[in-house]
């Protein structure tokens, strides 16, 4: 029989039968890492649940390379294939390449690839990558899907290293190397080199950084206008991340000076699982939102924050951000003009 090593469980029964067999159990998690495991390890229902974990629950899934992964693991014929950011070709048993992974032009700007300290520039960070040992890739993946982004790539051959795409509410990531541990354990790597640890810490943090909770609060920007009344929409889902209707929803609003407002949030008639109320933010500053929802003998809680400013969301950070505009122009093949050279348009 298969044996499972359970690490960091909350109770003795958690995951005692291995990979979850119900949505309610699987959707408790924010992120999943699928290692060197063939598609047939999962039942047809579990494969469908993986798809829904991304699309409906909005979780992050990281797929790792290996001889039982991607096309070589039979995923091309599974429902999971549509969620992957890479194109799966015909399986090639025995394929193996030692390659050095480097950030792409897009990857060099992504927080995931920042291995150098905050005081180092882009050239220093690229040098960190160039000094890392080669990794082994056994899955010949050369093409990303339309809409996917490639952050790491090998130069020769032109193998994909790390690619991702949005799928539904979630994010699907493919890391094709099967042994990034060499960045820590290789004899040529200094004992104090933290590149491997930094990379994985940033990768996992990013993987779940936008995973929604069962209570989601708008405005997503967290910015409202001081001295005004604002409609606060709240979306609530059940354990399977379907809209939860009929909940009793309360809001405790605590202002910058400690003043409190207690409100009930009625459900919107035309939107299942959507609740809202009007809140008053009489003074500028940070407001704490304590939300409690009760339904079917279950209680959910969420704490969120909104900032009330004199200018509101429309003019929030409205100052000129020249660096951002220059980068946008460069990346899209355009040109950045200032008032001084606008006559060149």
C-alpha atoms as a printed R data frame, in Angstrom:
    type eleno elety resid chain resno       x      y       z
1   ATOM     1    CA   UNK     A     1   0.000  0.000   0.000
2   ATOM     2    CA   UNK     A     2   1.041  3.600  -0.557
3   ATOM     3    CA   UNK     A     3   2.476  5.399   2.426
4   ATOM     4    CA   UNK     A     4   2.188  9.127   2.994
5   ATOM     5    CA   UNK     A     5   4.465 11.345   5.042
6   ATOM     6    CA   UNK     A     6   2.351 14.043   6.671
7   ATOM     7    CA   UNK     A     7   4.192 17.137   7.840
8   ATOM     8    CA   UNK     A     8   2.721 20.056   9.799
9   ATOM     9    CA   UNK     A     9  -0.763 18.592  10.148
10  ATOM    10    CA   UNK     A    10  -3.302 20.210  12.471
11  ATOM    11    CA   UNK     A    11  -4.858 16.974  13.758
12  ATOM    12    CA   UNK     A    12  -4.117 13.218  13.573
13  ATOM    13    CA   UNK     A    13  -6.836 12.568  10.984
14  ATOM    14    CA   UNK     A    14  -5.728 15.230   8.518
15  ATOM    15    CA   UNK     A    15  -4.603 13.665   5.201
16  ATOM    16    CA   UNK     A    16  -4.541 10.204   6.792
17  ATOM    17    CA   UNK     A    17  -5.833  8.722   3.531
18  ATOM    18    CA   UNK     A    18  -3.452 10.698   1.341
19  ATOM    19    CA   UNK     A    19  -4.535 13.250  -1.248
20  ATOM    20    CA   UNK     A    20  -7.995 14.720  -0.460
21  ATOM    21    CA   UNK     A    21 -11.016 13.053  -2.032
22  ATOM    22    CA   UNK     A    22 -13.527 15.882  -1.464
23  ATOM    23    CA   UNK     A    23 -13.556 19.502  -2.555
24  ATOM    24    CA   UNK     A    24 -14.229 20.664   0.977
25  ATOM    25    CA   UNK     A    25 -11.038 19.001   2.203
26  ATOM    26    CA   UNK     A    26  -8.864 20.059  -0.742
27  ATOM    27    CA   UNK     A    27 -10.101 23.646  -0.797
28  ATOM    28    CA   UNK     A    28  -8.883 24.236   2.758
29  ATOM    29    CA   UNK     A    29  -5.436 24.694   1.234
30  ATOM    30    CA   UNK     A    30  -4.171 27.806  -0.512
31  ATOM    31    CA   UNK     A    31  -1.506 26.132  -2.642
32  ATOM    32    CA   UNK     A    32  -0.492 22.708  -3.940
33  ATOM    33    CA   UNK     A    33   2.833 21.325  -5.159
34  ATOM    34    CA   UNK     A    34   2.539 18.403  -7.577
35  ATOM    35    CA   UNK     A    35   5.919 16.686  -7.662
36  ATOM    36    CA   UNK     A    36   7.216 13.754  -9.687
37  ATOM    37    CA   UNK     A    37   3.845 11.976  -9.682
38  ATOM    38    CA   UNK     A    38   2.137 10.464 -12.719
39  ATOM    39    CA   UNK     A    39  -1.393 11.507 -13.654
40  ATOM    40    CA   UNK     A    40  -2.731  8.012 -12.949
41  ATOM    41    CA   UNK     A    41  -1.889  8.502  -9.265
42  ATOM    42    CA   UNK     A    42  -4.995 10.705  -9.105
43  ATOM    43    CA   UNK     A    43  -8.487  9.393  -9.695
44  ATOM    44    CA   UNK     A    44 -10.639 11.007 -12.376
45  ATOM    45    CA   UNK     A    45 -12.514 12.863  -9.633
46  ATOM    46    CA   UNK     A    46  -9.294 14.093  -8.023
47  ATOM    47    CA   UNK     A    47  -8.072 15.373 -11.393
48  ATOM    48    CA   UNK     A    48 -11.316 17.294 -11.804
49  ATOM    49    CA   UNK     A    49 -10.866 18.668  -8.286
50  ATOM    50    CA   UNK     A    50  -7.385 19.911  -9.220
51  ATOM    51    CA   UNK     A    51  -8.906 21.824 -12.128
52  ATOM    52    CA   UNK     A    52 -11.560 23.327  -9.848
53  ATOM    53    CA   UNK     A    53  -8.966 24.109  -7.173
54  ATOM    54    CA   UNK     A    54  -7.453 26.489  -9.691
55  ATOM    55    CA   UNK     A    55 -10.527 27.719 -11.506
56  ATOM    56    CA   UNK     A    56 -13.123 28.010  -8.744
57  ATOM    57    CA   UNK     A    57 -11.233 28.020  -5.462
58  ATOM    58    CA   UNK     A    58  -8.541 30.324  -6.882
59  ATOM    59    CA   UNK     A    59  -5.585 28.464  -5.411
60  ATOM    60    CA   UNK     A    60  -2.039 28.226  -6.706
61  ATOM    61    CA   UNK     A    61  -0.641 24.969  -8.106
62  ATOM    62    CA   UNK     A    62   3.058 24.367  -8.743
63  ATOM    63    CA   UNK     A    63   3.930 21.486 -11.087
64  ATOM    64    CA   UNK     A    64   7.502 20.197 -10.796
65  ATOM    65    CA   UNK     A    65   9.541 18.403 -13.442
66  ATOM    66    CA   UNK     A    66  10.499 14.728 -13.308
67  ATOM    67    CA   UNK     A    67  10.299 11.485 -15.263
68  ATOM    68    CA   UNK     A    68   6.680 11.011 -14.103
69  ATOM    69    CA   UNK     A    69   5.631 14.647 -14.668
70  ATOM    70    CA   UNK     A    70   4.043 16.562 -17.557
71  ATOM    71    CA   UNK     A    71   3.751 14.544 -20.816
72  ATOM    72    CA   UNK     A    72   6.064 11.824 -19.527
73  ATOM    73    CA   UNK     A    73   3.662 11.323 -16.622
74  ATOM    74    CA   UNK     A    74   0.572 11.005 -18.806
75  ATOM    75    CA   UNK     A    75  -0.825 14.478 -18.109
76  ATOM    76    CA   UNK     A    76  -1.410 15.270 -21.793
77  ATOM    77    CA   UNK     A    77  -4.497 13.040 -21.719
78  ATOM    78    CA   UNK     A    78  -5.809 14.328 -18.384
79  ATOM    79    CA   UNK     A    79  -8.136 17.247 -17.584
80  ATOM    80    CA   UNK     A    80  -5.193 18.859 -15.775
81  ATOM    81    CA   UNK     A    81  -3.450 19.520 -19.116
82  ATOM    82    CA   UNK     A    82  -5.678 22.507 -19.872
83  ATOM    83    CA   UNK     A    83  -4.542 24.239 -16.682
84  ATOM    84    CA   UNK     A    84  -0.817 23.957 -17.453
85  ATOM    85    CA   UNK     A    85   1.037 27.022 -18.799
86  ATOM    86    CA   UNK     A    86   3.118 24.824 -21.146
87  ATOM    87    CA   UNK     A    87   2.296 22.848 -24.283
88  ATOM    88    CA   UNK     A    88   2.708 19.102 -23.757
89  ATOM    89    CA   UNK     A    89   4.234 17.264 -26.712
90  ATOM    90    CA   UNK     A    90   4.658 13.539 -27.306
91  ATOM    91    CA   UNK     A    91   6.346 11.898 -24.296
92  ATOM    92    CA   UNK     A    92  10.084 11.325 -24.723
93  ATOM    93    CA   UNK     A    93  11.317  8.698 -22.312
94  ATOM    94    CA   UNK     A    94  15.004  8.949 -21.475
95  ATOM    95    CA   UNK     A    95  15.345 12.640 -22.356
96  ATOM    96    CA   UNK     A    96  17.817 14.450 -20.085
97  ATOM    97    CA   UNK     A    97  19.650 17.771 -20.347
98  ATOM    98    CA   UNK     A    98  21.941 19.628 -17.966
99  ATOM    99    CA   UNK     A    99  21.129 23.317 -18.399
100 ATOM   100    CA   UNK     A   100  21.624 26.613 -16.661
101 ATOM   101    CA   UNK     A   101  18.413 28.496 -15.984
102 ATOM   102    CA   UNK     A   102  18.456 32.266 -16.379
103 ATOM   103    CA   UNK     A   103  15.712 34.885 -16.009
104 ATOM   104    CA   UNK     A   104  14.057 36.040 -19.223
105 ATOM   105    CA   UNK     A   105  13.595 39.740 -19.943
106 ATOM   106    CA   UNK     A   106  10.240 39.506 -18.171
107 ATOM   107    CA   UNK     A   107  11.678 37.352 -15.406
108 ATOM   108    CA   UNK     A   108  14.393 39.870 -14.576
109 ATOM   109    CA   UNK     A   109  11.676 42.318 -13.521
110 ATOM   110    CA   UNK     A   110   9.706 39.762 -11.511
111 ATOM   111    CA   UNK     A   111  10.150 39.591  -7.745
112 ATOM   112    CA   UNK     A   112  10.528 35.820  -7.983
113 ATOM   113    CA   UNK     A   113  13.940 36.080  -9.640
114 ATOM   114    CA   UNK     A   114  15.476 38.592  -7.242
115 ATOM   115    CA   UNK     A   115  18.267 36.617  -5.576
116 ATOM   116    CA   UNK     A   116  20.570 39.564  -4.877
117 ATOM   117    CA   UNK     A   117  20.167 41.970  -1.974
118 ATOM   118    CA   UNK     A   118  17.979 45.046  -2.314
119 ATOM   119    CA   UNK     A   119  21.106 47.187  -2.666
120 ATOM   120    CA   UNK     A   120  22.304 45.299  -5.770
121 ATOM   121    CA   UNK     A   121  21.336 46.284  -9.303
122 ATOM   122    CA   UNK     A   122  19.934 44.146 -12.117
123 ATOM   123    CA   UNK     A   123  23.403 43.186 -13.358
124 ATOM   124    CA   UNK     A   124  24.382 41.922  -9.916
125 ATOM   125    CA   UNK     A   125  21.206 39.864  -9.718
126 ATOM   126    CA   UNK     A   126  21.825 38.322 -13.141
127 ATOM   127    CA   UNK     A   127  25.356 37.465 -12.012
128 ATOM   128    CA   UNK     A   128  23.864 35.519  -9.098
129 ATOM   129    CA   UNK     A   129  21.912 33.372 -11.554
130 ATOM   130    CA   UNK     A   130  24.903 32.870 -13.833
131 ATOM   131    CA   UNK     A   131  26.928 31.521 -10.920
132 ATOM   132    CA   UNK     A   132  24.376 28.856  -9.966
133 ATOM   133    CA   UNK     A   133  25.050 25.236 -10.980
134 ATOM   134    CA   UNK     A   134  23.231 23.640 -13.900
135 ATOM   135    CA   UNK     A   135  20.020 21.742 -13.196
136 ATOM   136    CA   UNK     A   136  18.620 18.618 -14.833
137 ATOM   137    CA   UNK     A   137  15.541 18.734 -17.067
138 ATOM   138    CA   UNK     A   138  13.938 15.477 -18.216
139 ATOM   139    CA   UNK     A   139  10.767 16.989 -19.703
140 ATOM   140    CA   UNK     A   140  11.382 18.546 -23.153
141 ATOM   141    CA   UNK     A   141   9.092 21.567 -22.877
142 ATOM   142    CA   UNK     A   142   9.818 24.258 -25.443
143 ATOM   143    CA   UNK     A   143   6.536 26.139 -25.892
144 ATOM   144    CA   UNK     A   144   4.376 28.100 -23.488
145 ATOM   145    CA   UNK     A   145   0.656 28.579 -24.049
146 ATOM   146    CA   UNK     A   146  -0.789 31.849 -25.371
147 ATOM   147    CA   UNK     A   147  -1.199 34.199 -22.435
148 ATOM   148    CA   UNK     A   148   1.366 32.395 -20.295
149 ATOM   149    CA   UNK     A   149   4.517 34.130 -19.062
150 ATOM   150    CA   UNK     A   150   8.006 32.594 -19.045
151 ATOM   151    CA   UNK     A   151  10.232 33.761 -16.185
152 ATOM   152    CA   UNK     A   152  13.138 31.276 -16.396
153 ATOM   153    CA   UNK     A   153  14.586 29.664 -19.495
154 ATOM   154    CA   UNK     A   154  17.620 27.712 -20.663
155 ATOM   155    CA   UNK     A   155  19.546 29.210 -23.568
156 ATOM   156    CA   UNK     A   156  20.783 26.021 -25.234
157 ATOM   157    CA   UNK     A   157  18.647 24.119 -25.880
158 ATOM   158    CA   UNK     A   158  15.810 26.616 -25.626
159 ATOM   159    CA   UNK     A   159  13.998 24.780 -22.827
160 ATOM   160    CA   UNK     A   160  11.383 26.364 -20.599
161 ATOM   161    CA   UNK     A   161  12.471 26.653 -16.976
162 ATOM   162    CA   UNK     A   162   9.554 28.330 -15.207
163 ATOM   163    CA   UNK     A   163   6.289 29.472 -16.755
164 ATOM   164    CA   UNK     A   164   2.929 30.460 -15.329
165 ATOM   165    CA   UNK     A   165  -0.561 31.433 -16.369
166 ATOM   166    CA   UNK     A   166  -3.786 32.523 -14.768
167 ATOM   167    CA   UNK     A   167  -6.458 29.835 -14.821
168 ATOM   168    CA   UNK     A   168  -9.864 30.942 -13.619
169 ATOM   169    CA   UNK     A   169  -9.297 32.594 -10.253
170 ATOM   170    CA   UNK     A   170  -6.017 30.770  -9.646
171 ATOM   171    CA   UNK     A   171  -2.467 30.555 -10.924
172 ATOM   172    CA   UNK     A   172  -0.757 27.526 -12.493
173 ATOM   173    CA   UNK     A   173   3.051 27.368 -12.410
174 ATOM   174    CA   UNK     A   174   5.385 24.893 -14.130
175 ATOM   175    CA   UNK     A   175   8.951 24.542 -12.806
176 ATOM   176    CA   UNK     A   176  10.581 22.033 -15.130
177 ATOM   177    CA   UNK     A   177  13.864 21.424 -13.280
178 ATOM   178    CA   UNK     A   178  13.824 18.274 -11.181
179 ATOM   179    CA   UNK     A   179  16.741 19.160  -8.890
180 ATOM   180    CA   UNK     A   180  16.934 22.812  -7.874
181 ATOM   181    CA   UNK     A   181  18.432 21.498  -4.630
182 ATOM   182    CA   UNK     A   182  21.840 21.608  -6.375
183 ATOM   183    CA   UNK     A   183  21.705 25.379  -5.904
184 ATOM   184    CA   UNK     A   184  22.186 24.634  -2.215
185 ATOM   185    CA   UNK     A   185  23.996 21.278  -2.103
186 ATOM   186    CA   UNK     A   186  26.437 21.396  -5.032
187 ATOM   187    CA   UNK     A   187  30.103 21.351  -4.025
188 ATOM   188    CA   UNK     A   188  30.729 24.624  -5.880
189 ATOM   189    CA   UNK     A   189  28.068 26.501  -3.899
190 ATOM   190    CA   UNK     A   190  29.362 28.364  -0.854
191 ATOM   191    CA   UNK     A   191  27.779 27.316   2.468
192 ATOM   192    CA   UNK     A   192  26.478 30.847   3.031
193 ATOM   193    CA   UNK     A   193  24.871 31.096  -0.427
194 ATOM   194    CA   UNK     A   194  21.140 31.436   0.244
195 ATOM   195    CA   UNK     A   195  19.988 31.524  -3.384
196 ATOM   196    CA   UNK     A   196  18.073 28.233  -3.170
197 ATOM   197    CA   UNK     A   197  16.289 29.218   0.024
198 ATOM   198    CA   UNK     A   198  15.494 32.709  -1.259
199 ATOM   199    CA   UNK     A   199  14.156 31.356  -4.552
200 ATOM   200    CA   UNK     A   200  11.824 28.836  -2.919
201 ATOM   201    CA   UNK     A   201  10.646 31.237  -0.248
202 ATOM   202    CA   UNK     A   202   9.727 33.805  -2.892
203 ATOM   203    CA   UNK     A   203   8.195 31.176  -5.185
204 ATOM   204    CA   UNK     A   204   5.855 29.762  -2.551
205 ATOM   205    CA   UNK     A   205   4.940 33.191  -1.202
206 ATOM   206    CA   UNK     A   206   4.041 34.369  -4.701
207 ATOM   207    CA   UNK     A   207   2.140 31.140  -5.457
208 ATOM   208    CA   UNK     A   208  -0.471 31.892  -2.783
209 ATOM   209    CA   UNK     A   209  -0.201 35.687  -2.585
210 ATOM   210    CA   UNK     A   210  -3.554 36.263  -4.319
211 ATOM   211    CA   UNK     A   211  -5.432 33.185  -3.141
212 ATOM   212    CA   UNK     A   212  -8.923 34.334  -2.101
213 ATOM   213    CA   UNK     A   213 -10.428 33.638   1.297
214 ATOM   214    CA   UNK     A   214 -13.988 32.558   1.994
215 ATOM   215    CA   UNK     A   215 -14.847 36.147   2.886
216 ATOM   216    CA   UNK     A   216 -13.655 38.694   0.334
217 ATOM   217    CA   UNK     A   217 -14.045 42.418   0.883
218 ATOM   218    CA   UNK     A   218 -14.155 45.255  -1.639
219 ATOM   219    CA   UNK     A   219 -12.867 47.759  -2.544
220 ATOM   220    CA   UNK     A   220  -9.859 45.610  -3.345
221 ATOM   221    CA   UNK     A   221  -7.609 48.687  -3.344
222 ATOM   222    CA   UNK     A   222  -8.456 49.349   0.318
223 ATOM   223    CA   UNK     A   223  -8.890 53.051  -0.482
224 ATOM   224    CA   UNK     A   224 -12.029 55.145   0.211
225 ATOM   225    CA   UNK     A   225 -12.897 58.824   0.518
226 ATOM   226    CA   UNK     A   226 -12.818 60.426   3.959
227 ATOM   227    CA   UNK     A   227 -15.970 62.261   5.014
228 ATOM   228    CA   UNK     A   228 -18.166 60.271   2.665
229 ATOM   229    CA   UNK     A   229 -20.473 57.291   2.644
230 ATOM   230    CA   UNK     A   230 -19.150 54.230   0.804
231 ATOM   231    CA   UNK     A   231 -20.880 51.023  -0.235
232 ATOM   232    CA   UNK     A   232 -18.877 48.048   1.024
233 ATOM   233    CA   UNK     A   233 -19.508 44.834  -0.970
234 ATOM   234    CA   UNK     A   234 -18.646 41.493   0.664
235 ATOM   235    CA   UNK     A   235 -18.583 38.129  -1.117
236 ATOM   236    CA   UNK     A   236 -18.935 34.908   0.898
237 ATOM   237    CA   UNK     A   237 -18.515 31.328  -0.318
238 ATOM   238    CA   UNK     A   238 -19.077 27.913   1.233
239 ATOM   239    CA   UNK     A   239 -16.427 25.244   1.829
240 ATOM   240    CA   UNK     A   240 -16.582 24.267  -1.860
241 ATOM   241    CA   UNK     A   241 -16.125 27.941  -2.833
242 ATOM   242    CA   UNK     A   242 -19.590 28.335  -4.248
243 ATOM   243    CA   UNK     A   243 -21.612 31.455  -3.352
244 ATOM   244    CA   UNK     A   244 -23.059 31.153   0.149
245 ATOM   245    CA   UNK     A   245 -26.606 32.462   0.447
246 ATOM   246    CA   UNK     A   246 -28.663 32.992   3.568
247 ATOM   247    CA   UNK     A   247 -25.794 33.937   5.869
248 ATOM   248    CA   UNK     A   248 -26.130 36.341   8.781
249 ATOM   249    CA   UNK     A   249 -23.349 38.881   8.251
250 ATOM   250    CA   UNK     A   250 -22.216 41.470  10.792
251 ATOM   251    CA   UNK     A   251 -19.623 44.211  10.465
252 ATOM   252    CA   UNK     A   252 -17.780 45.992  13.249
253 ATOM   253    CA   UNK     A   253 -16.072 49.094  11.837
254 ATOM   254    CA   UNK     A   254 -13.363 50.637  14.021
255 ATOM   255    CA   UNK     A   255 -12.105 54.083  13.023
256 ATOM   256    CA   UNK     A   256  -8.701 55.744  13.450
257 ATOM   257    CA   UNK     A   257  -9.749 57.314  16.771
258 ATOM   258    CA   UNK     A   258 -11.334 54.112  18.093
259 ATOM   259    CA   UNK     A   259 -14.944 55.001  17.308
260 ATOM   260    CA   UNK     A   260 -17.052 51.965  16.365
261 ATOM   261    CA   UNK     A   261 -19.944 51.284  14.028
262 ATOM   262    CA   UNK     A   262 -21.919 48.046  14.102
263 ATOM   263    CA   UNK     A   263 -23.747 47.126  10.912
264 ATOM   264    CA   UNK     A   264 -25.721 44.224   9.482
265 ATOM   265    CA   UNK     A   265 -25.007 43.358   5.857
266 ATOM   266    CA   UNK     A   266 -28.100 42.158   3.948
267 ATOM   267    CA   UNK     A   267 -27.712 39.803   0.998
268 ATOM   268    CA   UNK     A   268 -28.151 41.294  -2.452
269 ATOM   269    CA   UNK     A   269 -31.259 39.957  -4.157
270 ATOM   270    CA   UNK     A   270 -29.710 39.401  -7.589
271 ATOM   271    CA   UNK     A   271 -26.268 38.136  -6.582
272 ATOM   272    CA   UNK     A   272 -25.975 34.941  -4.536
273 ATOM   273    CA   UNK     A   273 -23.338 35.152  -1.848
274 ATOM   274    CA   UNK     A   274 -23.026 38.942  -2.152
275 ATOM   275    CA   UNK     A   275 -23.719 41.181   0.834
276 ATOM   276    CA   UNK     A   276 -23.244 44.908   1.274
277 ATOM   277    CA   UNK     A   277 -23.779 47.893   3.527
278 ATOM   278    CA   UNK     A   278 -22.979 51.591   3.491
279 ATOM   279    CA   UNK     A   279 -20.165 52.639   5.807
280 ATOM   280    CA   UNK     A   280 -19.262 56.113   7.037
281 ATOM   281    CA   UNK     A   281 -15.618 57.179   7.165
282 ATOM   282    CA   UNK     A   282 -15.852 60.656   8.724
283 ATOM   283    CA   UNK     A   283 -12.117 61.140   9.274
284 ATOM   284    CA   UNK     A   284  -8.987 60.320   7.339
285 ATOM   285    CA   UNK     A   285  -6.963 57.322   8.467
286 ATOM   286    CA   UNK     A   286  -7.016 53.546   8.705
287 ATOM   287    CA   UNK     A   287 -10.290 51.725   9.456
288 ATOM   288    CA   UNK     A   288 -10.467 48.126  10.676
289 ATOM   289    CA   UNK     A   289 -13.264 45.910   9.358
290 ATOM   290    CA   UNK     A   290 -14.225 42.959  11.557
291 ATOM   291    CA   UNK     A   291 -16.615 40.756   9.591
292 ATOM   292    CA   UNK     A   292 -18.478 37.773  11.005
293 ATOM   293    CA   UNK     A   293 -20.691 35.507   8.912
294 ATOM   294    CA   UNK     A   294 -22.858 32.706  10.306
295 ATOM   295    CA   UNK     A   295 -24.617 30.043   8.232
296 ATOM   296    CA   UNK     A   296 -25.491 26.379   8.707
297 ATOM   297    CA   UNK     A   297 -23.991 26.284  12.210
298 ATOM   298    CA   UNK     A   298 -20.663 27.536  10.837
299 ATOM   299    CA   UNK     A   299 -19.040 30.852  11.731
300 ATOM   300    CA   UNK     A   300 -16.535 32.623   9.497
301 ATOM   301    CA   UNK     A   301 -14.467 35.643  10.451
302 ATOM   302    CA   UNK     A   302 -12.323 38.055   8.491
303 ATOM   303    CA   UNK     A   303 -10.398 41.182   9.400
304 ATOM   304    CA   UNK     A   304  -9.643 43.675   6.644
305 ATOM   305    CA   UNK     A   305  -8.601 47.306   6.419
306 ATOM   306    CA   UNK     A   306  -9.480 50.336   4.337
307 ATOM   307    CA   UNK     A   307  -7.720 53.663   4.281
308 ATOM   308    CA   UNK     A   308  -9.799 56.833   4.095
309 ATOM   309    CA   UNK     A   309  -8.039 59.772   2.460
310 ATOM   310    CA   UNK     A   310  -9.048 63.274   1.492
311 ATOM   311    CA   UNK     A   311  -8.648 62.468  -2.213
312 ATOM   312    CA   UNK     A   312 -10.149 58.975  -2.304
313 ATOM   313    CA   UNK     A   313  -9.347 56.149  -4.706
314 ATOM   314    CA   UNK     A   314  -9.511 58.201  -7.900
315 ATOM   315    CA   UNK     A   315  -6.492 60.306  -6.987
316 ATOM   316    CA   UNK     A   316  -4.670 57.742  -4.862
317 ATOM   317    CA   UNK     A   317  -0.976 57.765  -5.885
318 ATOM   318    CA   UNK     A   318  -1.821 60.078  -8.768
319 ATOM   319    CA   UNK     A   319   1.665 61.564  -8.926
320 ATOM   320    CA   UNK     A   320   3.732 61.110 -12.076
321 ATOM   321    CA   UNK     A   321   5.478 57.729 -12.079
322 ATOM   322    CA   UNK     A   322   7.951 58.289 -14.889
323 ATOM   323    CA   UNK     A   323   9.915 55.068 -14.349
324 ATOM   324    CA   UNK     A   324   6.764 52.975 -14.656
325 ATOM   325    CA   UNK     A   325   5.716 54.774 -17.840
326 ATOM   326    CA   UNK     A   326   9.174 54.422 -19.403
327 ATOM   327    CA   UNK     A   327   9.216 50.697 -18.645
328 ATOM   328    CA   UNK     A   328   5.696 50.274 -20.053
329 ATOM   329    CA   UNK     A   329   6.708 52.073 -23.246
330 ATOM   330    CA   UNK     A   330   9.884 50.000 -23.608
331 ATOM   331    CA   UNK     A   331   8.158 46.658 -23.001
332 ATOM   332    CA   UNK     A   332   5.375 47.388 -25.488
333 ATOM   333    CA   UNK     A   333   7.563 48.864 -28.229
334 ATOM   334    CA   UNK     A   334   6.354 52.415 -27.639
335 ATOM   335    CA   UNK     A   335   8.016 55.711 -26.756
336 ATOM   336    CA   UNK     A   336   7.811 57.767 -23.585
337 ATOM   337    CA   UNK     A   337   7.268 61.501 -24.084
338 ATOM   338    CA   UNK     A   338   7.467 64.297 -21.535
339 ATOM   339    CA   UNK     A   339   5.945 67.744 -21.806
340 ATOM   340    CA   UNK     A   340   9.342 68.979 -22.980
341 ATOM   341    CA   UNK     A   341   9.548 66.663 -26.002
342 ATOM   342    CA   UNK     A   342   5.852 66.091 -26.711
343 ATOM   343    CA   UNK     A   343   6.228 68.041 -29.942
344 ATOM   344    CA   UNK     A   344   8.019 64.968 -31.301
345 ATOM   345    CA   UNK     A   345   4.751 62.993 -31.382
